[in-house]
Short mmCIF file of C-alpha atoms in Angstrom, two decimals:
data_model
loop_
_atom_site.label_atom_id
_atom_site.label_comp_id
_atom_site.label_asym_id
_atom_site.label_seq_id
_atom_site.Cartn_x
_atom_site.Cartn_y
_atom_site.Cartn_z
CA UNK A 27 0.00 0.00 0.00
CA UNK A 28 1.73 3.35 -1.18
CA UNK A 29 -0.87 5.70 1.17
CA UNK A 30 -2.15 7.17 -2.25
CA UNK A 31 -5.94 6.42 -2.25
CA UNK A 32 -8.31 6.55 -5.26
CA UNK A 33 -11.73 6.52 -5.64
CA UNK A 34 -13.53 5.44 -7.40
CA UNK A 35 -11.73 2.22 -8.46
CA UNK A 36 -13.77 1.30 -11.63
CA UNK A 37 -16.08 4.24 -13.08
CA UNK A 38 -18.30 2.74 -16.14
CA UNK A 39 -20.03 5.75 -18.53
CA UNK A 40 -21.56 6.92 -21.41
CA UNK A 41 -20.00 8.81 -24.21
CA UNK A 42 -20.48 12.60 -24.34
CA UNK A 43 -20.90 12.66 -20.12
CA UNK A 44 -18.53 14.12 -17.19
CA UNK A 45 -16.72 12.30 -14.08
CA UNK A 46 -15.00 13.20 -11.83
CA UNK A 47 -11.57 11.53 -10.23
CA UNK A 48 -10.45 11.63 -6.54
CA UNK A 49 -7.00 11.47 -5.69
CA UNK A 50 -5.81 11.49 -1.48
CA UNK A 51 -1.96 12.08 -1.70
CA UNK A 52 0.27 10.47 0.99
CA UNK A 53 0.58 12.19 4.46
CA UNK A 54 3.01 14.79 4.07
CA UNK A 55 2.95 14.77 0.15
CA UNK A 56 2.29 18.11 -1.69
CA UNK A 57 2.54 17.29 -5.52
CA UNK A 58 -0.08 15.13 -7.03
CA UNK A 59 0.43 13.73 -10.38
CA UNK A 60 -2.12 12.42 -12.71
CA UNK A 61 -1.07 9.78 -15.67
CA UNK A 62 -3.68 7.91 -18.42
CA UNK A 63 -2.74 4.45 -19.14
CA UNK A 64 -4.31 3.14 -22.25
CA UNK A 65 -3.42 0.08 -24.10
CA UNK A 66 -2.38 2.20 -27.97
CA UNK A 67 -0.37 5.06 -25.56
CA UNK A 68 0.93 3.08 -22.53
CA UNK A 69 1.53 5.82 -19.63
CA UNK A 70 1.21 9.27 -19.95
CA UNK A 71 1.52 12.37 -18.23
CA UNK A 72 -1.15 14.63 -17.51
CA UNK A 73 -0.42 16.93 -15.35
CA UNK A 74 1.14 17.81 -11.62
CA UNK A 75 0.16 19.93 -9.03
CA UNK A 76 2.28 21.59 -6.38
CA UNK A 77 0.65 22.64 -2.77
CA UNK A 78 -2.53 23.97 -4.95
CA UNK A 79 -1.13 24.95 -8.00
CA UNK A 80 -0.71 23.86 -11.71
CA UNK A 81 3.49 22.97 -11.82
CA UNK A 82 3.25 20.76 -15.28
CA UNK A 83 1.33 19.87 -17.70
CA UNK A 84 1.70 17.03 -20.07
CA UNK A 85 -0.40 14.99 -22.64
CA UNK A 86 -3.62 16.41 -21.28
CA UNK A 87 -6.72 16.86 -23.61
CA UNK A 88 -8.60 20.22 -23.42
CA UNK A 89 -11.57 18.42 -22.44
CA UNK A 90 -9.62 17.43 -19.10
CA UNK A 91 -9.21 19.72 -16.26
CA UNK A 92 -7.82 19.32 -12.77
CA UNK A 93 -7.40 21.07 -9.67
CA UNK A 94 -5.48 20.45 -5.80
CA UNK A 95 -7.54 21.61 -2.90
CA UNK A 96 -6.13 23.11 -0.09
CA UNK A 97 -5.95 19.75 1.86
CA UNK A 98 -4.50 18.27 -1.02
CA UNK A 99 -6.32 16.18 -2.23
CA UNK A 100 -6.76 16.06 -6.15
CA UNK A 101 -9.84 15.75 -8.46
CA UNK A 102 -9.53 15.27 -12.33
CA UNK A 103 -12.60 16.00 -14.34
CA UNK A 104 -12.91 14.53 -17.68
CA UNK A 105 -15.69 15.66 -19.96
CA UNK A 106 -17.61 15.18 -23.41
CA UNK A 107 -16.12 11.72 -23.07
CA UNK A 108 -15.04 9.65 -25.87
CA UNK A 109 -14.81 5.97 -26.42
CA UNK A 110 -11.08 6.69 -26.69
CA UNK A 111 -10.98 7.95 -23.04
CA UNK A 112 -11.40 5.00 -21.95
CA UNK A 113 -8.27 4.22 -19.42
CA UNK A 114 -6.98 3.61 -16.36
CA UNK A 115 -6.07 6.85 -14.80
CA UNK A 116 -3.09 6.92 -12.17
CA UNK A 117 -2.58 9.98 -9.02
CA UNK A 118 0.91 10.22 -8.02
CA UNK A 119 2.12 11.81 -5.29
CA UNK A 120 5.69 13.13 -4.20
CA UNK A 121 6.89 15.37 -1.34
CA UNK A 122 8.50 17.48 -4.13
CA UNK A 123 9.46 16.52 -7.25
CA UNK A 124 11.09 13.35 -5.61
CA UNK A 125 9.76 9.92 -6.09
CA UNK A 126 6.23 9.50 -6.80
CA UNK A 127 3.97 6.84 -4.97
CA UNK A 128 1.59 5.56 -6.86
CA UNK A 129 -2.35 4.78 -6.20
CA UNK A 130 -4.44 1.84 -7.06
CA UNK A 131 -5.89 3.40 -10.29
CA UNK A 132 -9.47 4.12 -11.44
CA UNK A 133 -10.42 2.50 -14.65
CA UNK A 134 -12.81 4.01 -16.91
CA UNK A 135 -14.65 2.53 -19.53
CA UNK A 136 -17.05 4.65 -21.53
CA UNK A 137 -19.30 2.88 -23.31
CA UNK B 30 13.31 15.36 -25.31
CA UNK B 31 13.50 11.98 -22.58
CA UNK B 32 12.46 8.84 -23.92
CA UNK B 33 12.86 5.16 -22.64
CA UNK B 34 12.98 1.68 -24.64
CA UNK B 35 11.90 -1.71 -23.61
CA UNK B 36 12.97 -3.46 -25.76
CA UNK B 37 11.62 -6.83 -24.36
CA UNK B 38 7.49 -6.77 -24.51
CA UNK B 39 7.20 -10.25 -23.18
CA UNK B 40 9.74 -12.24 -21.57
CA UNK B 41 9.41 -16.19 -20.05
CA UNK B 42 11.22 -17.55 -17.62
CA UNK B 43 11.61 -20.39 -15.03
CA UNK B 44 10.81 -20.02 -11.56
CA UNK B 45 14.10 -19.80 -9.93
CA UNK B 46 15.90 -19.09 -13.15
CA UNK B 47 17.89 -15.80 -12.93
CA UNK B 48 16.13 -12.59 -14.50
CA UNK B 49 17.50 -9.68 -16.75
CA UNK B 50 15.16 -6.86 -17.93
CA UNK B 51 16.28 -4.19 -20.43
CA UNK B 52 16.09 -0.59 -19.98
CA UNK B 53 17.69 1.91 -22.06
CA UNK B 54 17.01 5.64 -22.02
CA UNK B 55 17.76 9.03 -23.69
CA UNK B 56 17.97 12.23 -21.29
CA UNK B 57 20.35 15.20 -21.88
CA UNK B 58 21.08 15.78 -18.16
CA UNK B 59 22.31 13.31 -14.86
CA UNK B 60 19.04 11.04 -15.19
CA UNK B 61 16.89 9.71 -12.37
CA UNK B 62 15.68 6.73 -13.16
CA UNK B 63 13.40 3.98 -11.56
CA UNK B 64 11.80 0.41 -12.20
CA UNK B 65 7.96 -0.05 -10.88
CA UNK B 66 5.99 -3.23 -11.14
CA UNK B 67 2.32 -3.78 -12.16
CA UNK B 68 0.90 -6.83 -11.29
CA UNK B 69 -2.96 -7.30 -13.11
CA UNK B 70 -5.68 -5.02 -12.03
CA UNK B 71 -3.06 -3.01 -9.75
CA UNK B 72 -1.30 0.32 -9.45
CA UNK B 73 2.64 0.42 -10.32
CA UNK B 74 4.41 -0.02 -7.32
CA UNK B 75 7.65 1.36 -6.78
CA UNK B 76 11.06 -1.73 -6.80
CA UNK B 77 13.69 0.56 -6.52
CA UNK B 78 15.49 4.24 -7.63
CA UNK B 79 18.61 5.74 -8.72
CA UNK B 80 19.75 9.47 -8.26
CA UNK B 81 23.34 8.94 -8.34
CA UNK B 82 26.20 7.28 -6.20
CA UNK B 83 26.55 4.09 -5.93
CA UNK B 84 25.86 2.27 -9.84
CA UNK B 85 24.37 -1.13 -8.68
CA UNK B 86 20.83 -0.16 -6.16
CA UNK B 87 18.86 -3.04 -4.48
CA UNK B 88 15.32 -2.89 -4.07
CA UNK B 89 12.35 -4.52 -2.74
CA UNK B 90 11.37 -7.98 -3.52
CA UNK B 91 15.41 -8.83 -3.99
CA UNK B 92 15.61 -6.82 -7.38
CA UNK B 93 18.64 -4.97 -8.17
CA UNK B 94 19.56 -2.81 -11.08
CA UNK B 95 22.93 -1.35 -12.53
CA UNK B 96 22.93 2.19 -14.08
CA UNK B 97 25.65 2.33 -16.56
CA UNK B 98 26.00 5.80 -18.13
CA UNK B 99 27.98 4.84 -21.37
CA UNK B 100 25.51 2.64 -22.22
CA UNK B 101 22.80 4.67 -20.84
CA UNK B 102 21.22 1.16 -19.59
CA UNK B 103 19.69 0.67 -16.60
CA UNK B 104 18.75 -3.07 -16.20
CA UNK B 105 16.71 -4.92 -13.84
CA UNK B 106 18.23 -7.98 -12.23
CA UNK B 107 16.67 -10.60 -10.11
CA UNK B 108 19.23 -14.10 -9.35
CA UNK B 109 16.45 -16.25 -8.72
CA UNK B 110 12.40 -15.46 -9.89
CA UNK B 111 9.58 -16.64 -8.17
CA UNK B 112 6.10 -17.06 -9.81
CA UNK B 113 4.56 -14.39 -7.41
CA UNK B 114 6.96 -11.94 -9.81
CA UNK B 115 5.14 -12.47 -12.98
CA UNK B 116 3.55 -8.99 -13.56
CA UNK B 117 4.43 -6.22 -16.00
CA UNK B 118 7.40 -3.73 -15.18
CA UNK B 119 7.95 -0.27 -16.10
CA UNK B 120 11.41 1.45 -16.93
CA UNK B 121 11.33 5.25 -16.05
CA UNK B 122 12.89 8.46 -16.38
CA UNK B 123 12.48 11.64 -14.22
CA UNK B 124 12.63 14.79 -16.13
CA UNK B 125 12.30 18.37 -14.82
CA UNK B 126 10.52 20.92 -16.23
CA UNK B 127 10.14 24.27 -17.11
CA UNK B 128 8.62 26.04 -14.19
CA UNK B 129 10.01 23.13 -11.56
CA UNK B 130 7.50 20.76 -12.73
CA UNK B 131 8.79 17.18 -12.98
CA UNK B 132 7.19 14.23 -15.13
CA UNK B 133 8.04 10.61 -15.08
CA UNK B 134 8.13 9.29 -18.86
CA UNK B 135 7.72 5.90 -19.03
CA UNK B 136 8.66 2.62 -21.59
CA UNK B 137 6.14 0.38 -22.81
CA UNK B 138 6.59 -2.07 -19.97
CA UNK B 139 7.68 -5.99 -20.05
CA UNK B 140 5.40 -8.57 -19.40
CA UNK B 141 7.31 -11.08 -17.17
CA UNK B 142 5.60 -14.94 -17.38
CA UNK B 143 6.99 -17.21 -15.04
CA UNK B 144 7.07 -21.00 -15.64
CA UNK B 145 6.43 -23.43 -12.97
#
């Protein structure tokens, strides 16, 4: 268990709708990570947070936002959803730009 | 930019046979580099890391890698696999950004089958 929690763990949907992905960094942690693991583009970065603010941003689709609240915690909000969304979707966190911890994942299949 | 090959996609091997996993990368600066492990239905979970020092860094599960600049390699080692290690494994690079961002980037992976 890396202390990274995600909820929820499998998210099923229908094209052209919005969800919403929770991300609980480990104790201590400030930057949250977010990476898309698909089976045609393997893992990529999304984007990273610092203590509340955008640090990085990677691979991450116009139709995908994010945000770190001031406990730290992350959300990622995915909208007009495509069949090609469909992923698993990693939160990462780090104390700084150190090693990231990994969570458990929330798969998302949009149907 | 970083990049990192895998060359291996799938690799068999006996249970109790020794283990090598391939890892090459391409980064401009002193990389950081790491090897996580995916078993199915999981998150990546993190063997081991290397910053600098010391070449040859042990990790969890009795996994070991060697970071060899002039090849820029950084293989994963195991002397003796057990069939509790067949998952897929992920070579990585750290890269920092513009800003003080940091991303990792990572290879396609290795599936790892082991035979009883």
């Amino acid at each position: 268990d890396s202390g990274v929690t995600q909820t929820p763990k499998h998210l099923i949907t229908a094209t052209g709708q919005r969800v919403t992905l929770r991300c609980s960094p480990r104790s201590g942690d400030l930057s949250v990570y977010w990476y898309q693991q698909s089976l045609d583009q393997g893992l990529q970065f999304l984007i990273q947070y610092y203590n509340g603010e955008e640090r990085a941003k990677g691979n991450i689709l116009e139709r995908f936002s994010a945000q770190q609240f001031p406990d730290l915690h992350s959300e990622l909000n995915l909208s007009s959803l495509e069949l090609g969304d469909s992923a698993l979707y990693f939160c990462a966190s780090s104390i700084d730009t150190d090693t990231q911890y990994f969570g458990p994942g929330t798969r998302l299949t949009v149907l | 930019a970083q990049s990192v090959t895998q060359p291996d996609i799938h690799i068999t091997v006996s249970e109790g046979a020794s283990l090598e996993l391939r890892c090459n990368y391409s980064y401009g600066a002193t990389p950081y580099l790491f090897w996580y492990v995916q078993s199915p239905g999981q998150g990546l979970q993190l063997l081991l890391k290397y910053f600098s020092g010391d070449t040859l860094v042990q990790g969890i599960k009795g996994f070991e890698a060697e970071f060899k600049r002039s090849q820029s390699s950084f293989n994963l080692r195991k002397p003796s696999v057990h069939w509790s290690d067949a998952a897929e494994y992920f070579c990585a690079v750290a890269a920092g950004l513009t800003g003080g961002g940091n991303k990792l980037t990572f290879g396609t992976g290795t599936q790892l089958k082991v035979e009883l």
